[in-house]
């Protein structure tokens, strides 16, 4: 991790002691009796879900902050341990409902690593394509809602125009607009449909002018600059100390992207840049996501150009469901079909940690198998959870109105934080 | 750089240009966008052309369901009461739509193409009880019909598990 020589974002560290995720009010200040405690959330429209922040206000200044989470705790990880590996694939997508395809990918990659299963190149490239489309999707929703919260409602309509086209693409390829279950252990659930390439190219053509439009709407907008620049500062050292990853870390000037540093899928075969900004404020995180959308569009175009022919799922009868047409002719295939659906395939004993770069940062999946048909333990490393931990540090010297901008810029998805 | 009020004009240029473009708004309840052929909507149980049900009550769909929302109780076919083509048939077949996550695993699991996911998506009800779909409801022809894009253009050459559905 190379930290470039730049003017310091701020002096020293701001990670509060002893609990880094809370901002404590000075006892002296509290005794003066002017502190107003306000609940921000859990049903506030701009908390991106059901986040509750207990904010201590001294006038307009935020002097204390504590995040209360767990309102959408659904026990995904535990539920997945009760399901067979095959069935559990439907769960990760619902953890982070904006980056569903990346979540699905990380779990499927974990299974494949334990099984030591090779995926055909077509599946690898299609996975990469869909993950990048998903990154654009997540950033579009982030931009639309964050700008909406700061009063820029028109951006929301422009971003959701592109998002709608994206959801259509997902519907075309996978059958569902969100939560696709398209990635299966060994490859893809179905072949890439005809017409997908043409539709996807059409989308790529509209995407880059689209990003230009969002930038034209916001980049030079006086209100937007006033409300984002120099706010929510997080220095590179603090970002690393708080375990940040993804746009929050790169916005603070650290060049760290899992797609470059430890390439998975075929990211080493495509040409793309990792944008890095050095301001560490809300504005830089916004600019970074804009650049990421452009880069993702570039990757999608390269994936379309390089999409190989061939099978879309590995030929491993122990794990992969047999081809549909064989069920009516081959007894053996029917037996395997029943075996995989009812009992599930067995995954060799072992443990694995797989990490991918989700739109929010390092999304990790730690899986332990006891050799049975069900995962023994599943644990996700949610980047949104780590980002939420940085809220208190970012909130130093902030006014209550900046709270919305800062919490928004960290891009937490509560489904992922609470799991 | 301090913010320039004139800079906001860039944004106004974008919105002003939009006036001369065709709106992308679709008047939803009146106009329904054609769905892509792979869309997974409300389930359907299928029959053969001679009227016999394809479902033989093997419960594989119930075993495959990650949300455990399918309930199948099978019974034997008799010469007087022949319901399905196999030895047994589904006496009770219920899907709890309030639990269903529309992953389509039931459709993948079914070896007889008896259950398929159709294209209806407007399935909200006023009561949760109404969301438990019985066998009759699943066998009946759906009331609402949604247009579907041409499968020739937007699906794999042989949609391999829907070919016989």
PDB file of C-alpha atoms in Angstrom, chain A residues 125-381:
ATOM      1  CA  UNK A 125     -16.030 -13.574 -17.888  1.00  0.00           C
ATOM      2  CA  UNK A 126     -19.777 -13.393 -17.501  1.00  0.00           C
ATOM      3  CA  UNK A 127     -19.365 -13.257 -13.733  1.00  0.00           C
ATOM      4  CA  UNK A 128     -16.940 -10.402 -14.089  1.00  0.00           C
ATOM      5  CA  UNK A 129     -19.309  -8.583 -16.414  1.00  0.00           C
ATOM      6  CA  UNK A 130     -22.280  -8.928 -14.100  1.00  0.00           C
ATOM      7  CA  UNK A 131     -20.239  -7.925 -11.053  1.00  0.00           C
ATOM      8  CA  UNK A 132     -19.149  -4.745 -12.774  1.00  0.00           C
ATOM      9  CA  UNK A 133     -22.711  -3.984 -13.846  1.00  0.00           C
ATOM     10  CA  UNK A 134     -23.650  -4.545 -10.242  1.00  0.00           C
ATOM     11  CA  UNK A 135     -20.974  -2.109  -9.092  1.00  0.00           C
ATOM     12  CA  UNK A 136     -22.481   0.532 -11.364  1.00  0.00           C
ATOM     13  CA  UNK A 137     -25.922  -0.329  -9.985  1.00  0.00           C
ATOM     14  CA  UNK A 138     -24.798   0.106  -6.410  1.00  0.00           C
ATOM     15  CA  UNK A 139     -23.039   3.397  -7.097  1.00  0.00           C
ATOM     16  CA  UNK A 140     -26.061   4.711  -9.001  1.00  0.00           C
ATOM     17  CA  UNK A 141     -28.373   4.010  -6.091  1.00  0.00           C
ATOM     18  CA  UNK A 142     -25.840   5.550  -3.742  1.00  0.00           C
ATOM     19  CA  UNK A 143     -25.478   8.686  -5.825  1.00  0.00           C
ATOM     20  CA  UNK A 144     -29.194   9.104  -6.390  1.00  0.00           C
ATOM     21  CA  UNK A 145     -30.160   8.736  -2.757  1.00  0.00           C
ATOM     22  CA  UNK A 146     -27.230  10.663  -1.316  1.00  0.00           C
ATOM     23  CA  UNK A 147     -27.820  13.608  -3.603  1.00  0.00           C
ATOM     24  CA  UNK A 148     -31.524  13.432  -2.860  1.00  0.00           C
ATOM     25  CA  UNK A 149     -30.810  13.700   0.835  1.00  0.00           C
ATOM     26  CA  UNK A 150     -28.813  16.847   0.242  1.00  0.00           C
ATOM     27  CA  UNK A 151     -31.649  18.345  -1.753  1.00  0.00           C
ATOM     28  CA  UNK A 152     -30.576  17.567  -5.312  1.00  0.00           C
ATOM     29  CA  UNK A 153     -33.663  15.671  -6.374  1.00  0.00           C
ATOM     30  CA  UNK A 154     -33.071  15.776 -10.136  1.00  0.00           C
ATOM     31  CA  UNK A 155     -29.929  13.642  -9.856  1.00  0.00           C
ATOM     32  CA  UNK A 156     -32.110  10.894  -8.450  1.00  0.00           C
ATOM     33  CA  UNK A 157     -34.219  10.765 -11.613  1.00  0.00           C
ATOM     34  CA  UNK A 158     -31.172  10.719 -13.853  1.00  0.00           C
ATOM     35  CA  UNK A 159     -29.434   7.940 -11.932  1.00  0.00           C
ATOM     36  CA  UNK A 160     -32.548   5.803 -11.728  1.00  0.00           C
ATOM     37  CA  UNK A 161     -32.995   6.099 -15.469  1.00  0.00           C
ATOM     38  CA  UNK A 162     -29.724   4.172 -15.900  1.00  0.00           C
ATOM     39  CA  UNK A 163     -30.442   1.904 -12.980  1.00  0.00           C
ATOM     40  CA  UNK A 164     -33.702   0.850 -14.588  1.00  0.00           C
ATOM     41  CA  UNK A 165     -31.838  -0.110 -17.761  1.00  0.00           C
ATOM     42  CA  UNK A 166     -29.411  -2.087 -15.618  1.00  0.00           C
ATOM     43  CA  UNK A 167     -32.165  -3.961 -13.842  1.00  0.00           C
ATOM     44  CA  UNK A 168     -33.617  -4.806 -17.248  1.00  0.00           C
ATOM     45  CA  UNK A 169     -30.257  -6.287 -18.219  1.00  0.00           C
ATOM     46  CA  UNK A 170     -30.247  -8.431 -15.115  1.00  0.00           C
ATOM     47  CA  UNK A 171     -33.782  -9.529 -15.864  1.00  0.00           C
ATOM     48  CA  UNK A 172     -32.798 -10.461 -19.391  1.00  0.00           C
ATOM     49  CA  UNK A 173     -29.798 -12.534 -18.361  1.00  0.00           C
ATOM     50  CA  UNK A 174     -30.811 -14.019 -15.046  1.00  0.00           C
ATOM     51  CA  UNK A 175     -34.585 -13.840 -14.819  1.00  0.00           C
ATOM     52  CA  UNK A 176     -34.757 -11.471 -11.902  1.00  0.00           C
ATOM     53  CA  UNK A 177     -33.976  -7.813 -11.434  1.00  0.00           C
ATOM     54  CA  UNK A 178     -32.339  -8.283  -8.061  1.00  0.00           C
ATOM     55  CA  UNK A 179     -31.258 -11.407  -6.162  1.00  0.00           C
ATOM     56  CA  UNK A 180     -30.492 -13.365  -9.256  1.00  0.00           C
ATOM     57  CA  UNK A 181     -29.054 -16.718  -8.004  1.00  0.00           C
ATOM     58  CA  UNK A 182     -27.420 -16.786 -11.454  1.00  0.00           C
ATOM     59  CA  UNK A 183     -24.007 -17.854 -10.159  1.00  0.00           C
ATOM     60  CA  UNK A 184     -23.859 -21.508  -9.234  1.00  0.00           C
ATOM     61  CA  UNK A 185     -20.962 -23.562  -7.977  1.00  0.00           C
ATOM     62  CA  UNK A 186     -19.126 -24.457 -11.185  1.00  0.00           C
ATOM     63  CA  UNK A 187     -20.345 -21.650 -13.382  1.00  0.00           C
ATOM     64  CA  UNK A 188     -23.643 -20.066 -14.330  1.00  0.00           C
ATOM     65  CA  UNK A 189     -27.171 -21.356 -13.910  1.00  0.00           C
ATOM     66  CA  UNK A 190     -28.024 -20.825 -17.564  1.00  0.00           C
ATOM     67  CA  UNK A 191     -26.305 -19.890 -20.774  1.00  0.00           C
ATOM     68  CA  UNK A 192     -25.997 -16.221 -21.660  1.00  0.00           C
ATOM     69  CA  UNK A 193     -29.164 -15.411 -23.588  1.00  0.00           C
ATOM     70  CA  UNK A 194     -29.167 -14.208 -27.141  1.00  0.00           C
ATOM     71  CA  UNK A 195     -29.594 -10.507 -27.404  1.00  0.00           C
ATOM     72  CA  UNK A 196     -27.765  -9.846 -24.163  1.00  0.00           C
ATOM     73  CA  UNK A 197     -24.633  -8.586 -25.854  1.00  0.00           C
ATOM     74  CA  UNK A 198     -26.517  -6.105 -28.025  1.00  0.00           C
ATOM     75  CA  UNK A 199     -28.582  -4.820 -25.108  1.00  0.00           C
ATOM     76  CA  UNK A 200     -25.519  -4.555 -22.911  1.00  0.00           C
ATOM     77  CA  UNK A 201     -23.588  -2.607 -25.533  1.00  0.00           C
ATOM     78  CA  UNK A 202     -26.550  -0.284 -25.871  1.00  0.00           C
ATOM     79  CA  UNK A 203     -26.412   0.289 -22.136  1.00  0.00           C
ATOM     80  CA  UNK A 204     -22.663   0.956 -22.164  1.00  0.00           C
ATOM     81  CA  UNK A 205     -23.208   3.613 -24.810  1.00  0.00           C
ATOM     82  CA  UNK A 206     -25.705   5.451 -22.602  1.00  0.00           C
ATOM     83  CA  UNK A 207     -23.680   5.008 -19.431  1.00  0.00           C
ATOM     84  CA  UNK A 208     -20.745   7.340 -20.054  1.00  0.00           C
ATOM     85  CA  UNK A 209     -22.893  10.300 -21.210  1.00  0.00           C
ATOM     86  CA  UNK A 210     -25.008   9.502 -18.184  1.00  0.00           C
ATOM     87  CA  UNK A 211     -22.082   9.917 -15.814  1.00  0.00           C
ATOM     88  CA  UNK A 212     -21.206  13.162 -17.565  1.00  0.00           C
ATOM     89  CA  UNK A 213     -24.710  14.380 -16.866  1.00  0.00           C
ATOM     90  CA  UNK A 214     -24.540  13.566 -13.153  1.00  0.00           C
ATOM     91  CA  UNK A 215     -21.218  15.351 -12.947  1.00  0.00           C
ATOM     92  CA  UNK A 216     -22.608  18.361 -14.781  1.00  0.00           C
ATOM     93  CA  UNK A 217     -25.483  18.452 -12.325  1.00  0.00           C
ATOM     94  CA  UNK A 218     -23.299  18.233  -9.225  1.00  0.00           C
ATOM     95  CA  UNK A 219     -19.632  18.990  -9.834  1.00  0.00           C
ATOM     96  CA  UNK A 220     -19.905  22.738 -10.013  1.00  0.00           C
ATOM     97  CA  UNK A 221     -23.140  23.131  -8.126  1.00  0.00           C
ATOM     98  CA  UNK A 222     -22.448  25.662  -5.385  1.00  0.00           C
ATOM     99  CA  UNK A 223     -24.711  23.971  -2.842  1.00  0.00           C
ATOM    100  CA  UNK A 224     -23.284  20.541  -3.497  1.00  0.00           C
ATOM    101  CA  UNK A 225     -19.720  21.802  -3.102  1.00  0.00           C
ATOM    102  CA  UNK A 226     -20.566  23.693   0.083  1.00  0.00           C
ATOM    103  CA  UNK A 227     -22.150  20.629   1.585  1.00  0.00           C
ATOM    104  CA  UNK A 228     -19.538  18.070   0.619  1.00  0.00           C
ATOM    105  CA  UNK A 229     -16.095  19.644   0.331  1.00  0.00           C
ATOM    106  CA  UNK A 230     -13.881  19.468   3.399  1.00  0.00           C
ATOM    107  CA  UNK A 231     -16.471  17.500   5.340  1.00  0.00           C
ATOM    108  CA  UNK A 232     -16.209  14.080   6.896  1.00  0.00           C
ATOM    109  CA  UNK A 233     -12.440  14.076   6.828  1.00  0.00           C
ATOM    110  CA  UNK A 234     -10.698  10.770   7.279  1.00  0.00           C
ATOM    111  CA  UNK A 235      -6.933  10.549   6.950  1.00  0.00           C
ATOM    112  CA  UNK A 236      -5.214   7.620   5.287  1.00  0.00           C
ATOM    113  CA  UNK A 237      -3.717   6.360   8.545  1.00  0.00           C
ATOM    114  CA  UNK A 238      -7.035   6.544  10.333  1.00  0.00           C
ATOM    115  CA  UNK A 239      -8.792   4.837   7.458  1.00  0.00           C
ATOM    116  CA  UNK A 240      -6.336   1.949   7.654  1.00  0.00           C
ATOM    117  CA  UNK A 241      -6.562   1.869  11.451  1.00  0.00           C
ATOM    118  CA  UNK A 242     -10.343   1.607  11.202  1.00  0.00           C
ATOM    119  CA  UNK A 243     -10.147  -1.209   8.666  1.00  0.00           C
ATOM    120  CA  UNK A 244     -11.673   0.716   5.803  1.00  0.00           C
ATOM    121  CA  UNK A 245     -11.656  -0.547   2.266  1.00  0.00           C
ATOM    122  CA  UNK A 246     -13.127   0.350  -1.068  1.00  0.00           C
ATOM    123  CA  UNK A 247     -14.136   3.921  -1.946  1.00  0.00           C
ATOM    124  CA  UNK A 248     -13.761   5.198   1.624  1.00  0.00           C
ATOM    125  CA  UNK A 249     -10.138   4.060   1.747  1.00  0.00           C
ATOM    126  CA  UNK A 250      -9.305   5.139  -1.805  1.00  0.00           C
ATOM    127  CA  UNK A 251     -10.940   8.497  -1.207  1.00  0.00           C
ATOM    128  CA  UNK A 252      -8.414   9.015   1.585  1.00  0.00           C
ATOM    129  CA  UNK A 253      -5.504   8.445  -0.751  1.00  0.00           C
ATOM    130  CA  UNK A 254      -4.660   4.782  -0.305  1.00  0.00           C
ATOM    131  CA  UNK A 255      -4.318   2.860  -3.540  1.00  0.00           C
ATOM    132  CA  UNK A 256      -5.793  -0.465  -2.528  1.00  0.00           C
ATOM    133  CA  UNK A 257      -8.128  -2.458  -4.704  1.00  0.00           C
ATOM    134  CA  UNK A 258      -8.459  -6.228  -4.481  1.00  0.00           C
ATOM    135  CA  UNK A 259      -9.096  -6.390  -8.207  1.00  0.00           C
ATOM    136  CA  UNK A 260      -5.528  -5.159  -8.734  1.00  0.00           C
ATOM    137  CA  UNK A 261      -3.728  -6.373  -5.635  1.00  0.00           C
ATOM    138  CA  UNK A 262      -4.968  -9.960  -5.705  1.00  0.00           C
ATOM    139  CA  UNK A 263      -6.881 -10.397  -8.954  1.00  0.00           C
ATOM    140  CA  UNK A 264      -9.709 -12.897  -8.907  1.00  0.00           C
ATOM    141  CA  UNK A 265     -11.832 -13.985 -11.892  1.00  0.00           C
ATOM    142  CA  UNK A 266     -10.045 -12.497 -14.917  1.00  0.00           C
ATOM    143  CA  UNK A 267      -9.343  -9.015 -13.610  1.00  0.00           C
ATOM    144  CA  UNK A 268      -5.677  -9.407 -14.503  1.00  0.00           C
ATOM    145  CA  UNK A 269      -6.659  -9.695 -18.162  1.00  0.00           C
ATOM    146  CA  UNK A 270      -8.653  -6.498 -18.460  1.00  0.00           C
ATOM    147  CA  UNK A 271      -7.345  -2.980 -18.641  1.00  0.00           C
ATOM    148  CA  UNK A 272      -8.693  -0.589 -16.054  1.00  0.00           C
ATOM    149  CA  UNK A 273      -7.493   2.054 -13.637  1.00  0.00           C
ATOM    150  CA  UNK A 274      -8.174   2.336  -9.954  1.00  0.00           C
ATOM    151  CA  UNK A 275      -9.129   5.925  -9.187  1.00  0.00           C
ATOM    152  CA  UNK A 276      -7.561   7.350  -6.046  1.00  0.00           C
ATOM    153  CA  UNK A 277      -8.369  10.712  -4.467  1.00  0.00           C
ATOM    154  CA  UNK A 278      -6.426  12.389  -1.724  1.00  0.00           C
ATOM    155  CA  UNK A 279      -8.840  14.763  -0.053  1.00  0.00           C
ATOM    156  CA  UNK A 280     -10.487  12.241   2.252  1.00  0.00           C
ATOM    157  CA  UNK A 281     -13.724  14.230   2.287  1.00  0.00           C
ATOM    158  CA  UNK A 282     -17.267  13.597   1.107  1.00  0.00           C
ATOM    159  CA  UNK A 283     -16.620  15.287  -2.225  1.00  0.00           C
ATOM    160  CA  UNK A 284     -13.659  13.067  -3.036  1.00  0.00           C
ATOM    161  CA  UNK A 285     -15.622   9.929  -2.199  1.00  0.00           C
ATOM    162  CA  UNK A 286     -18.267  11.155  -4.596  1.00  0.00           C
ATOM    163  CA  UNK A 287     -15.741  11.885  -7.354  1.00  0.00           C
ATOM    164  CA  UNK A 288     -14.155   8.499  -6.812  1.00  0.00           C
ATOM    165  CA  UNK A 289     -17.425   6.662  -7.280  1.00  0.00           C
ATOM    166  CA  UNK A 290     -18.071   8.616 -10.463  1.00  0.00           C
ATOM    167  CA  UNK A 291     -14.701   7.518 -11.827  1.00  0.00           C
ATOM    168  CA  UNK A 292     -15.364   3.954 -10.737  1.00  0.00           C
ATOM    169  CA  UNK A 293     -18.564   3.912 -12.755  1.00  0.00           C
ATOM    170  CA  UNK A 294     -16.609   4.950 -15.845  1.00  0.00           C
ATOM    171  CA  UNK A 295     -13.965   2.305 -15.205  1.00  0.00           C
ATOM    172  CA  UNK A 296     -16.623  -0.341 -14.660  1.00  0.00           C
ATOM    173  CA  UNK A 297     -18.215   0.557 -17.972  1.00  0.00           C
ATOM    174  CA  UNK A 298     -14.815   0.076 -19.576  1.00  0.00           C
ATOM    175  CA  UNK A 299     -14.463  -3.354 -17.987  1.00  0.00           C
ATOM    176  CA  UNK A 300     -17.952  -4.339 -19.131  1.00  0.00           C
ATOM    177  CA  UNK A 301     -17.093  -3.388 -22.703  1.00  0.00           C
ATOM    178  CA  UNK A 302     -13.898  -5.409 -22.565  1.00  0.00           C
ATOM    179  CA  UNK A 303     -15.796  -8.385 -21.156  1.00  0.00           C
ATOM    180  CA  UNK A 304     -18.236  -8.201 -24.042  1.00  0.00           C
ATOM    181  CA  UNK A 305     -15.391  -8.097 -26.536  1.00  0.00           C
ATOM    182  CA  UNK A 306     -13.559 -10.987 -24.951  1.00  0.00           C
ATOM    183  CA  UNK A 307     -16.546 -13.182 -24.049  1.00  0.00           C
ATOM    184  CA  UNK A 308     -15.402 -16.724 -24.899  1.00  0.00           C
ATOM    185  CA  UNK A 309     -17.580 -19.400 -26.415  1.00  0.00           C
ATOM    186  CA  UNK A 310     -18.156 -22.756 -24.843  1.00  0.00           C
ATOM    187  CA  UNK A 311     -19.932 -24.278 -21.872  1.00  0.00           C
ATOM    188  CA  UNK A 312     -21.244 -22.065 -19.107  1.00  0.00           C
ATOM    189  CA  UNK A 313     -20.915 -24.539 -16.275  1.00  0.00           C
ATOM    190  CA  UNK A 314     -18.281 -27.073 -15.318  1.00  0.00           C
ATOM    191  CA  UNK A 315     -18.828 -30.709 -16.192  1.00  0.00           C
ATOM    192  CA  UNK A 316     -18.697 -32.240 -12.740  1.00  0.00           C
ATOM    193  CA  UNK A 317     -21.593 -34.577 -12.118  1.00  0.00           C
ATOM    194  CA  UNK A 318     -20.940 -34.727  -8.387  1.00  0.00           C
ATOM    195  CA  UNK A 319     -21.651 -31.014  -7.936  1.00  0.00           C
ATOM    196  CA  UNK A 320     -23.362 -29.625 -10.998  1.00  0.00           C
ATOM    197  CA  UNK A 321     -26.931 -30.558 -11.824  1.00  0.00           C
ATOM    198  CA  UNK A 322     -27.071 -32.775 -14.937  1.00  0.00           C
ATOM    199  CA  UNK A 323     -28.322 -31.226 -18.183  1.00  0.00           C
ATOM    200  CA  UNK A 324     -32.069 -30.972 -18.287  1.00  0.00           C
ATOM    201  CA  UNK A 325     -32.632 -33.045 -21.390  1.00  0.00           C
ATOM    202  CA  UNK A 326     -30.806 -36.032 -19.882  1.00  0.00           C
ATOM    203  CA  UNK A 327     -33.361 -36.367 -17.078  1.00  0.00           C
ATOM    204  CA  UNK A 328     -35.836 -38.023 -19.411  1.00  0.00           C
ATOM    205  CA  UNK A 329     -33.357 -40.459 -20.923  1.00  0.00           C
ATOM    206  CA  UNK A 330     -30.664 -41.314 -18.392  1.00  0.00           C
ATOM    207  CA  UNK A 331     -31.414 -43.030 -15.090  1.00  0.00           C
ATOM    208  CA  UNK A 332     -27.999 -42.137 -13.769  1.00  0.00           C
ATOM    209  CA  UNK A 333     -28.539 -38.441 -14.406  1.00  0.00           C
ATOM    210  CA  UNK A 334     -31.887 -38.606 -12.649  1.00  0.00           C
ATOM    211  CA  UNK A 335     -30.273 -40.204  -9.610  1.00  0.00           C
ATOM    212  CA  UNK A 336     -27.616 -37.499  -9.455  1.00  0.00           C
ATOM    213  CA  UNK A 337     -30.300 -34.856  -9.892  1.00  0.00           C
ATOM    214  CA  UNK A 338     -32.283 -36.216  -6.938  1.00  0.00           C
ATOM    215  CA  UNK A 339     -29.119 -36.622  -4.879  1.00  0.00           C
ATOM    216  CA  UNK A 340     -27.938 -33.044  -5.396  1.00  0.00           C
ATOM    217  CA  UNK A 341     -31.362 -31.495  -4.838  1.00  0.00           C
ATOM    218  CA  UNK A 342     -32.335 -33.436  -1.739  1.00  0.00           C
ATOM    219  CA  UNK A 343     -29.127 -34.251   0.064  1.00  0.00           C
ATOM    220  CA  UNK A 344     -26.853 -31.749  -1.603  1.00  0.00           C
ATOM    221  CA  UNK A 345     -23.271 -32.150  -2.682  1.00  0.00           C
ATOM    222  CA  UNK A 346     -20.587 -32.716  -0.111  1.00  0.00           C
ATOM    223  CA  UNK A 347     -17.788 -30.223   0.198  1.00  0.00           C
ATOM    224  CA  UNK A 348     -14.432 -31.467   1.507  1.00  0.00           C
ATOM    225  CA  UNK A 349     -13.480 -30.597   5.036  1.00  0.00           C
ATOM    226  CA  UNK A 350     -11.613 -27.346   5.365  1.00  0.00           C
ATOM    227  CA  UNK A 351     -11.878 -23.643   5.857  1.00  0.00           C
ATOM    228  CA  UNK A 352     -11.426 -20.814   3.419  1.00  0.00           C
ATOM    229  CA  UNK A 353     -11.517 -17.052   3.306  1.00  0.00           C
ATOM    230  CA  UNK A 354     -12.285 -15.469  -0.035  1.00  0.00           C
ATOM    231  CA  UNK A 355     -12.415 -11.737  -0.562  1.00  0.00           C
ATOM    232  CA  UNK A 356     -13.672  -9.742  -3.508  1.00  0.00           C
ATOM    233  CA  UNK A 357     -13.898  -6.024  -4.150  1.00  0.00           C
ATOM    234  CA  UNK A 358     -17.556  -5.226  -3.753  1.00  0.00           C
ATOM    235  CA  UNK A 359     -18.833  -1.705  -4.511  1.00  0.00           C
ATOM    236  CA  UNK A 360     -18.346  -0.939  -0.830  1.00  0.00           C
ATOM    237  CA  UNK A 361     -14.917  -2.464  -0.397  1.00  0.00           C
ATOM    238  CA  UNK A 362     -13.431  -5.734   0.685  1.00  0.00           C
ATOM    239  CA  UNK A 363     -16.244  -8.216   0.937  1.00  0.00           C
ATOM    240  CA  UNK A 364     -14.975 -11.376   2.539  1.00  0.00           C
ATOM    241  CA  UNK A 365     -16.558 -14.727   3.067  1.00  0.00           C
ATOM    242  CA  UNK A 366     -15.176 -17.161   5.592  1.00  0.00           C
ATOM    243  CA  UNK A 367     -16.550 -20.656   5.230  1.00  0.00           C
ATOM    244  CA  UNK A 368     -15.845 -23.769   7.255  1.00  0.00           C
ATOM    245  CA  UNK A 369     -16.910 -27.145   5.982  1.00  0.00           C
ATOM    246  CA  UNK A 370     -16.981 -30.299   8.065  1.00  0.00           C
ATOM    247  CA  UNK A 371     -17.206 -32.440   4.972  1.00  0.00           C
ATOM    248  CA  UNK A 372     -20.977 -32.585   5.062  1.00  0.00           C
ATOM    249  CA  UNK A 373     -23.653 -31.299   2.733  1.00  0.00           C
ATOM    250  CA  UNK A 374     -24.113 -28.100   4.746  1.00  0.00           C
ATOM    251  CA  UNK A 375     -21.681 -25.346   5.619  1.00  0.00           C
ATOM    252  CA  UNK A 376     -20.534 -25.682   9.213  1.00  0.00           C
ATOM    253  CA  UNK A 377     -19.914 -21.971   9.567  1.00  0.00           C
ATOM    254  CA  UNK A 378     -20.424 -19.021   7.266  1.00  0.00           C
ATOM    255  CA  UNK A 379     -19.196 -15.552   8.111  1.00  0.00           C
ATOM    256  CA  UNK A 380     -19.210 -12.475   5.961  1.00  0.00           C
ATOM    257  CA  UNK A 381     -16.805  -9.603   6.309  1.00  0.00           C
TER     258      UNK A 381
END
